[in-house]
Every structure is written in C-alpha cells, then in structure tokens.
Coordinates of C-alpha atoms and ligand atoms in Angstrom, one line a residue:
M16 CA -0.1 0.0 -0.1
Q17 CA 1.0 3.5 -1.1
I18 CA 0.5 6.8 1.2
V19 CA 1.5 9.8 -0.9
F20 CA 2.7 12.9 1.1
F21 CA 1.9 16.1 -0.4
S22 CA 3.5 19.8 0.8
T23 CA 6.7 17.8 2.3
Q24 CA 9.7 19.3 3.8
A25 CA 13.1 17.6 4.7
Y26 CA 11.8 17.7 8.3
D27 CA 8.4 15.7 7.2
R28 CA 10.5 13.2 5.6
E29 CA 13.0 12.5 8.6
S30 CA 10.2 12.7 11.2
F31 CA 8.1 10.1 9.4
L32 CA 11.2 7.9 8.6
S33 CA 12.2 8.0 12.1
Q34 CA 9.0 6.3 12.9
P35 CA 8.5 2.2 13.3
A36 CA 7.6 1.3 9.7
L37 CA 4.2 0.0 8.5
S38 CA 4.3 -3.2 7.2
D39 CA 3.7 -3.5 3.3
C40 CA 3.6 0.0 3.2
E41 CA 5.5 2.6 0.9
L42 CA 5.8 6.4 2.1
V43 CA 6.2 8.4 -0.9
F44 CA 7.0 11.9 -0.4
Q45 CA 6.0 14.7 -2.8
Q46 CA 7.3 18.2 -2.5
P47 CA 4.3 20.0 -4.6
K48 CA 1.3 21.3 -2.9
L49 CA -2.1 19.1 -3.8
T50 CA -4.1 20.7 -6.3
V51 CA -6.6 20.0 -9.0
D52 CA -3.3 19.6 -11.5
T53 CA -0.9 17.7 -8.4
A54 CA -3.5 15.3 -7.6
V55 CA -2.3 12.7 -10.6
L56 CA 0.5 12.4 -8.3
A57 CA -1.4 10.1 -6.2
A58 CA -2.9 8.0 -8.8
G59 CA -3.0 4.4 -7.3
A60 CA -2.4 5.1 -3.8
E61 CA -5.1 4.0 -1.4
V62 CA -3.8 7.0 1.3
V63 CA -3.3 10.7 0.8
C64 CA -1.4 12.4 3.5
A65 CA -1.9 16.2 3.4
F66 CA -0.9 19.4 5.1
I67 CA -2.7 22.7 6.0
N68 CA -2.5 24.4 2.8
D69 CA -3.0 21.6 0.6
D70 CA -6.4 22.1 -1.6
L71 CA -8.8 19.4 -0.3
S72 CA -11.9 20.8 -2.3
A73 CA -14.5 18.8 -3.7
A74 CA -12.8 18.8 -7.5
V75 CA -9.4 17.5 -6.1
L76 CA -11.2 15.1 -3.7
E77 CA -13.3 13.7 -6.9
K78 CA -9.7 13.2 -8.7
L79 CA -8.1 11.1 -6.1
A80 CA -11.1 9.0 -5.2
A81 CA -11.2 8.5 -9.1
G82 CA -7.6 7.6 -8.9
G83 CA -7.8 4.9 -6.0
T84 CA -7.7 6.9 -3.0
R85 CA -9.8 5.9 -0.1
L86 CA -8.3 7.9 3.2
I87 CA -7.1 11.3 3.6
A88 CA -4.9 11.4 6.4
L89 CA -4.4 14.7 7.5
R90 CA -1.2 15.8 9.3
S91 CA -2.5 18.6 11.0
A92 CA -5.1 19.3 13.8
G93 CA -7.4 21.6 12.1
Y94 CA -9.4 20.4 9.3
N95 CA -11.2 23.4 7.9
H96 CA -9.3 23.4 4.6
I97 CA -11.3 19.8 3.7
D98 CA -15.0 19.3 1.9
L99 CA -16.0 17.0 4.4
E100 CA -19.5 16.8 2.4
A101 CA -18.0 15.7 -0.7
A102 CA -15.4 13.6 1.2
K103 CA -18.1 11.5 2.6
R104 CA -20.0 11.7 -1.0
L105 CA -17.0 10.4 -2.3
A106 CA -16.9 7.5 0.5
L107 CA -13.2 8.9 1.4
A108 CA -12.2 8.5 4.9
V109 CA -10.5 11.5 6.4
V110 CA -8.6 11.2 9.8
H111 CA -6.5 14.0 11.5
V112 CA -3.8 14.4 14.5
P113 CA -6.2 16.0 17.2
S114 CA -3.3 16.3 19.5
Y115 CA 0.6 16.5 19.4
S116 CA 2.2 19.0 21.0
P117 CA 0.0 21.7 22.1
H118 CA 2.8 23.1 24.2
A119 CA 4.8 23.7 20.7
I120 CA 1.8 26.2 19.7
A121 CA 1.3 27.8 23.0
E122 CA 5.1 28.4 23.5
H123 CA 5.4 30.0 19.9
T124 CA 2.6 32.5 21.1
I125 CA 4.6 33.4 24.3
A126 CA 7.7 34.2 21.8
L127 CA 5.6 36.3 19.8
I128 CA 4.3 38.3 22.8
L129 CA 7.7 38.4 24.5
A130 CA 9.4 39.6 21.2
L131 CA 6.5 42.2 20.4
N132 CA 6.7 43.6 24.0
R133 CA 10.6 44.0 24.2
H134 CA 11.0 44.7 20.7
L135 CA 13.6 42.3 20.1
N136 CA 13.4 42.4 16.3
R137 CA 14.2 45.8 16.3
A138 CA 16.9 45.3 19.4
Y139 CA 18.4 42.6 17.2
N140 CA 18.9 44.6 14.0
R141 CA 20.0 47.7 16.0
T142 CA 22.7 45.7 17.6
R143 CA 23.8 44.2 14.7
E144 CA 24.4 47.6 13.0
G145 CA 26.3 48.8 15.9
D146 CA 23.4 50.8 17.4
F147 CA 23.3 50.5 21.0
S148 CA 20.4 53.0 21.5
L149 CA 17.3 51.8 23.4
R150 CA 14.9 54.7 21.7
G151 CA 11.5 53.1 21.3
L152 CA 12.3 49.9 23.0
T153 CA 10.1 50.4 26.2
G154 CA 7.9 47.4 26.8
F155 CA 5.6 46.6 29.6
D156 CA 6.0 44.2 32.5
L157 CA 3.5 41.3 32.1
V158 CA 2.8 40.5 35.4
N159 CA -0.7 41.9 36.7
K160 CA -1.5 42.5 32.8
T161 CA -5.0 41.1 31.7
V162 CA -4.9 38.6 29.0
G163 CA -8.2 37.8 26.7
I164 CA -7.8 33.9 25.7
I165 CA -10.5 33.0 22.9
G166 CA -10.7 29.3 22.8
T167 CA -9.5 27.5 25.8
G168 CA -9.0 24.0 24.4
Q169 CA -5.7 22.0 24.6
I170 CA -3.6 25.2 23.1
G171 CA -5.6 27.8 24.7
A172 CA -5.2 26.0 28.2
A173 CA -1.2 25.6 27.8
F174 CA -1.1 29.3 27.1
A175 CA -3.4 30.0 30.1
R176 CA -0.8 27.9 32.3
I177 CA 2.3 29.8 31.0
M178 CA 0.7 33.3 31.3
A179 CA -0.9 32.4 34.8
G180 CA 3.0 31.7 35.4
F181 CA 4.0 35.2 34.8
G182 CA 1.3 36.5 37.2
C183 CA -1.0 37.9 34.4
R184 CA -4.8 37.9 35.1
L185 CA -6.7 35.8 32.8
L186 CA -9.9 36.4 30.9
A187 CA -11.6 33.9 28.6
Y188 CA -14.1 33.2 26.0
D189 CA -15.1 29.7 25.0
P190 CA -18.8 28.1 24.4
Y191 CA -17.5 25.4 26.4
P192 CA -15.6 26.6 29.3
N193 CA -12.6 24.5 30.4
P194 CA -12.4 23.6 33.9
E195 CA -8.5 23.2 34.0
V196 CA -8.6 27.0 32.9
I197 CA -11.3 28.0 35.6
A198 CA -8.8 26.4 38.5
L199 CA -6.2 28.5 37.1
G200 CA -8.5 31.1 38.0
A201 CA -9.5 32.6 34.7
E202 CA -12.8 34.1 34.4
Y203 CA -14.9 33.3 31.3
L204 CA -16.8 36.7 30.0
P205 CA -18.7 37.3 26.8
L206 CA -16.4 38.5 24.0
E207 CA -17.8 42.2 24.4
Q208 CA -16.8 42.0 28.0
L209 CA -13.5 40.3 27.3
F210 CA -11.9 42.7 24.7
P211 CA -12.2 46.3 26.4
Q212 CA -10.1 44.7 29.5
A213 CA -7.4 42.8 27.9
H214 CA -4.1 44.1 27.1
I215 CA -3.4 41.0 25.1
V216 CA -5.7 39.0 23.0
S217 CA -4.6 35.7 22.0
L218 CA -6.9 33.4 19.6
H219 CA -6.8 29.9 20.1
C220 CA -10.3 28.7 18.4
P221 CA -10.8 26.7 15.5
L222 CA -11.9 28.7 11.9
S223 CA -15.6 28.0 11.3
P224 CA -18.6 29.9 10.3
A225 CA -18.8 31.4 13.7
T226 CA -15.2 32.6 13.8
H227 CA -14.6 33.8 10.5
H228 CA -13.4 37.2 10.7
L229 CA -13.7 37.2 14.7
I230 CA -11.4 40.1 15.0
N231 CA -13.1 42.8 12.7
P232 CA -13.7 46.7 12.7
Q233 CA -16.1 46.2 15.4
T234 CA -14.4 44.0 17.8
L235 CA -11.2 46.0 17.3
A236 CA -12.9 49.2 18.4
L237 CA -13.9 47.0 21.6
M238 CA -10.3 46.3 22.3
Q239 CA -8.2 48.9 24.5
K240 CA -5.7 51.6 22.6
G241 CA -2.4 49.9 22.6
S242 CA -3.4 46.5 23.2
M243 CA -1.7 43.4 21.4
L244 CA -3.2 40.9 19.1
I245 CA -1.6 37.4 18.7
N246 CA -3.1 34.9 16.0
T247 CA -1.5 31.7 15.8
S248 CA -4.5 29.7 15.4
R249 CA -5.7 30.5 11.7
G250 CA -5.6 33.4 9.4
A251 CA -9.1 34.1 8.3
L252 CA -9.9 34.6 12.0
V253 CA -8.7 38.0 11.6
D254 CA -9.8 40.7 8.9
T255 CA -6.5 41.9 7.9
P256 CA -7.2 44.9 6.4
A257 CA -9.2 46.2 9.2
V258 CA -6.1 45.0 11.6
I259 CA -3.7 47.4 9.3
E260 CA -6.0 50.3 9.8
A261 CA -6.1 50.1 13.8
L262 CA -2.5 50.0 13.4
K263 CA -2.1 52.9 11.3
T264 CA -4.2 55.0 13.7
G265 CA -1.9 53.4 16.7
H266 CA -5.5 51.9 18.4
L267 CA -3.6 48.4 17.8
G268 CA -0.5 48.5 19.7
H269 CA 1.0 45.1 18.7
L270 CA 0.3 42.4 16.4
G271 CA 1.9 39.0 16.3
L272 CA 0.8 36.4 13.5
D273 CA 1.8 33.2 12.7
V274 CA -0.9 32.7 10.4
Y275 CA -2.1 34.7 7.5
E276 CA -5.6 34.4 5.5
E277 CA -4.0 34.4 2.3
E278 CA -0.7 32.4 3.3
A279 CA -1.8 29.1 1.1
D280 CA 0.6 30.6 -1.8
L281 CA 3.1 32.1 0.2
F282 CA 3.8 30.4 3.1
F283 CA 6.8 27.1 3.5
S284 CA 8.2 28.6 0.4
D285 CA 11.5 30.5 -0.3
L286 CA 9.9 33.4 -2.2
S287 CA 12.8 35.8 -1.5
D288 CA 14.0 36.3 -5.1
Y289 CA 10.7 37.6 -6.4
P290 CA 8.5 40.8 -5.8
L291 CA 6.0 40.4 -3.2
Q292 CA 3.0 39.9 -4.9
D293 CA 0.7 40.3 -1.8
D294 CA 0.0 44.0 -1.2
V295 CA -1.9 43.6 2.4
L296 CA 0.8 41.1 3.5
A297 CA 3.6 43.7 2.1
R298 CA 2.0 46.6 4.1
L299 CA 1.8 44.7 7.4
L300 CA 5.4 44.2 6.7
T301 CA 6.3 47.5 6.9
F302 CA 5.1 47.9 10.5
P303 CA 7.8 48.0 13.4
N304 CA 5.4 46.9 16.0
V305 CA 4.2 43.6 13.9
I306 CA 6.1 40.1 13.7
I307 CA 5.0 37.6 11.3
T308 CA 6.3 34.0 11.2
A309 CA 5.0 31.8 8.4
H310 CA 3.2 28.9 10.2
Q311 CA 5.9 27.7 12.3
A312 CA 4.3 27.4 15.8
F313 CA 4.0 23.8 15.4
L314 CA 7.8 23.0 14.3
T315 CA 9.4 21.3 17.3
R316 CA 11.0 18.1 17.4
E317 CA 8.5 16.8 19.8
A318 CA 5.6 18.1 17.4
L319 CA 6.8 16.6 14.3
A320 CA 7.3 13.3 16.3
G321 CA 3.4 13.1 17.3
I322 CA 2.4 14.3 14.2
A323 CA 4.4 11.3 12.5
S324 CA 3.5 9.0 15.1
T325 CA -0.1 9.5 15.1
T326 CA -0.7 9.8 11.3
L327 CA 0.7 6.5 11.0
L328 CA -1.3 5.0 13.6
N329 CA -4.0 6.4 12.3
V330 CA -3.4 4.9 8.9
A331 CA -2.9 1.4 10.6
A332 CA -6.0 1.4 12.3
W333 CA -8.1 2.4 9.3
R334 CA -6.6 -0.5 7.6
R335 CA -7.4 -2.6 10.3
G336 CA -11.1 -1.8 10.1
Q337 CA -11.0 0.2 13.1
P338 CA -10.6 3.8 12.2
Q339 CA -9.6 6.4 15.0
N340 CA -9.5 10.1 15.0
L341 CA -12.1 10.2 12.1
V342 CA -13.3 13.5 11.1
Q343 CA -16.9 14.0 9.9
P344 CA -19.2 16.5 8.5
G345 CA -20.1 18.6 11.3
Ligands
LIG403 P1 -9.0 22.3 20.6 O1 -10.3 21.6 19.7 O2 -8.5 21.5 21.9 O3 -9.5 23.7 21.1 C1 -10.2 24.7 20.3 C2 -11.2 25.5 21.4 O4 -12.0 26.4 21.0 C3 -12.2 24.4 22.3 O5 -12.3 24.4 23.6 C4 -13.5 25.0 21.3 O6 -14.8 24.9 22.3 C5 -13.3 26.2 21.4 N1 -14.3 27.0 20.6 C6 -15.0 26.5 19.3 N2 -15.7 27.5 19.0 C7 -15.1 28.9 19.3 C8 -15.7 29.9 19.4 N3 -16.8 30.3 18.5 N4 -15.2 30.8 20.0 C9 -14.5 30.7 21.3 N5 -13.9 29.2 21.3 C10 -14.3 28.5 20.6 O7 -8.1 22.8 19.3 P2 -6.7 23.1 19.9 O8 -5.6 22.2 19.5 O9 -6.6 23.9 21.2 O10 -6.1 24.0 18.6 C11 -6.9 25.2 18.3 C12 -6.3 25.6 17.1 O11 -5.0 26.0 16.8 C13 -6.7 24.6 15.7 O12 -8.2 24.6 15.3 C14 -5.6 25.1 14.8 O13 -7.1 26.2 13.7 C15 -5.0 26.3 15.5 N6 -3.5 25.3 15.4 C16 -2.2 26.1 14.8 C17 -1.1 25.5 14.6 C18 0.2 26.8 14.3 O14 0.9 25.8 13.7 N7 0.1 27.7 14.1 C19 -1.0 24.2 15.1 C20 -2.3 23.5 15.4 C21 -2.9 23.8 16.0

C-alpha cells in the first residue's frame, strides 16, 4: 500500500522515516502542494497525507477518489480546509491528528508576545548595525496584565498555564469553558466584555463560520488602545485590512501573526528572489510593531514526532477496519 504525502519538507521526511515502518507500506514524499493539477501524483495510492495549505476541495477529492484513494490522512489538527461533505459523498475516510504538542503552539505564542513587547526584532537589527541606543524599545511588565484567551481547548489551556505563571490576570471566552482554565483563576466572559479589559488578546479557537473574521472593525474598536493581538490559530479569524487600519491609527499597539488568511500561496516557500505580490501582507510587513512568522508554531521536534506517529497509527487503525481520529461533517 502507498501513502503519498503532499507539501513535504525535509523535516517531514525525517520525522516520518524515524517512526517504526508500517508493514507493506511505501511512503512517497511529494514536494508540491496538493491541487487539482498535482492530484495525479497520487494515482493508485490508497492513502493521501495532506497538510494545512493543501487544496482539499470537492474537485481535488473527486480526482483522488477516481485515482483509487480511500483515506485522507491529515497531518494537522485543523480540518477547516477539507470539504467533508464531498469526502463523505465520495466514500473517502478522513482522519486527523487531534493532539500532538499543544505546548509547541502555546510556547510560540509566548515567543511572539515577548518579542513584540520587548521589541526584540528592532533590538536584534540595531545591535548588529552597531546601534546600541534604546530609543523606542520600552516594553511593559507582563505581571498583573490582563490576557484575553479566545478558545481554551488544548492550546488555549497550555497558553493559560504559562500566562498564569507570568502573574497575568486571565479572561477567557469559549462556548465550552474548560475546568482546568477556571482552576487557574480565569474568568469566562462574553467577548464584548473580554475585549475592552484585555491588554493582550490571543486566539486559540478553530476557524468555522462562527469564528470567521472574529477580529473585525467592530471587535477591534472594543479593544483597548495600544493592546496586543496574537493569532497562532488560523488566518481567517482576522480581517487583515481592518487590522492594518487599527495599526495605522495606533489603536492596535502590537500584532503577532503565525497565520495569515492568504498564506496558502506564500508560506512554506522561499520567495525571497521575487517581488511580493500580496499587497496586504507587504503593508503589514512595514510596521515595526508587527511580527509575522510563516506558520511555524507547530515546528518543534516533539510536535513533528507526535504528528508522524499519530498519522501512521491512524493509517494502521483504518487498515485494520478500526478507524481512529475520524473527522466527519459537522
Ligand atoms: P481544541 O479543539 O483543543 O480547542 C479549540 C477550542 O476552541 C475548544 O475549546 C472549542 O470549544 C473552542 N471554540 C470553538 N468555537 C469557538 C468560538 N466560536 N469561540 C471561542 N472558542 C471556540 O483545539 P487546539 O488543539 O487547542 O487548537 C486550536 C487551534 O489552533 C486549531 O483549530 C488550529 O486552527 C490552531 N493550530 C495552529 C497551529 C500552528 O502551527 N499555528 C498548530 C495546531 C493548531
């Protein structure tokens, strides 16, 4: 049996090949993204392993199913990018990796907060140029600041634990409050009460119709002047042009992004030899108080090992006729 992997990088090959091999199973690593045009690379493969920016629309799933694919093994927690109704219609099973290392994403969120607050991007460049001045580098103590956590599942809870350690006051919003987060002292509030009180707002909820553009002109207006917004969840939670307006007026004080609504054609590729074609991203990159990383929050050795091991276990379980970590239409 063949598993064809799309959108692979060297670290994917390394982490999957370090796992115990599945018997009678060949792993084929393809570098291209999965699209209508590249789906042919999986012809004859029973299993396709896809990542977050692969195209899993009905048109692509139809091509895969016609080529003999029966299982889509997502090597991600999020599954907002797959047409689950089409998969069901085509009798394609879909599995995902619900948990690998929530710490990896929570800790990257902290890295963004600390780097933005203490202006590490500017300080790094300055000292390398022999400029040892401190002008414009004033930050704030995190202790006693209020942090608004939107989505308190595995990653939100890991993030809450770390922020509690900094001595922050925790506010949270989630339709299903997490007792562990309540035990840390967090207060669950409706969003319209959370936004005005938070010095830092961090997004840890999935992308869904209910959360699409959760950060928009109205919710930005509710936020404190000078506050910090962090999104390590999914790009489309944020209306980016609205955020740019808030940065231009100074209403938003800092922005840290690991995800971007239009990232699919940009992130994970070296485009440094070409003019950047995305004007919205280009504008974002001009602000000194914005740090963008290219969807790297998951990128720790532990998370990669967890993704590889669960994905292969998912395939093995499906093969035995006892599928685990199935994703079904909502
Ligand atoms: P999870 O399922 O454990 O938690 C998600 C939480 O969001 C749940 O508690 C759920 O009740 C809550 N939620 C659902 N709808 C909500 C809404 N409308 N408003 C507020 N909260 C809502 O998921 P997780 O493992 O904590 O992952 C969270 C998100 O992080 C994923 O959906 C994914 O988009 C993102 N993620 C990003 C990376 C990265 O590398 N940047 C890696 C993994 C996951």
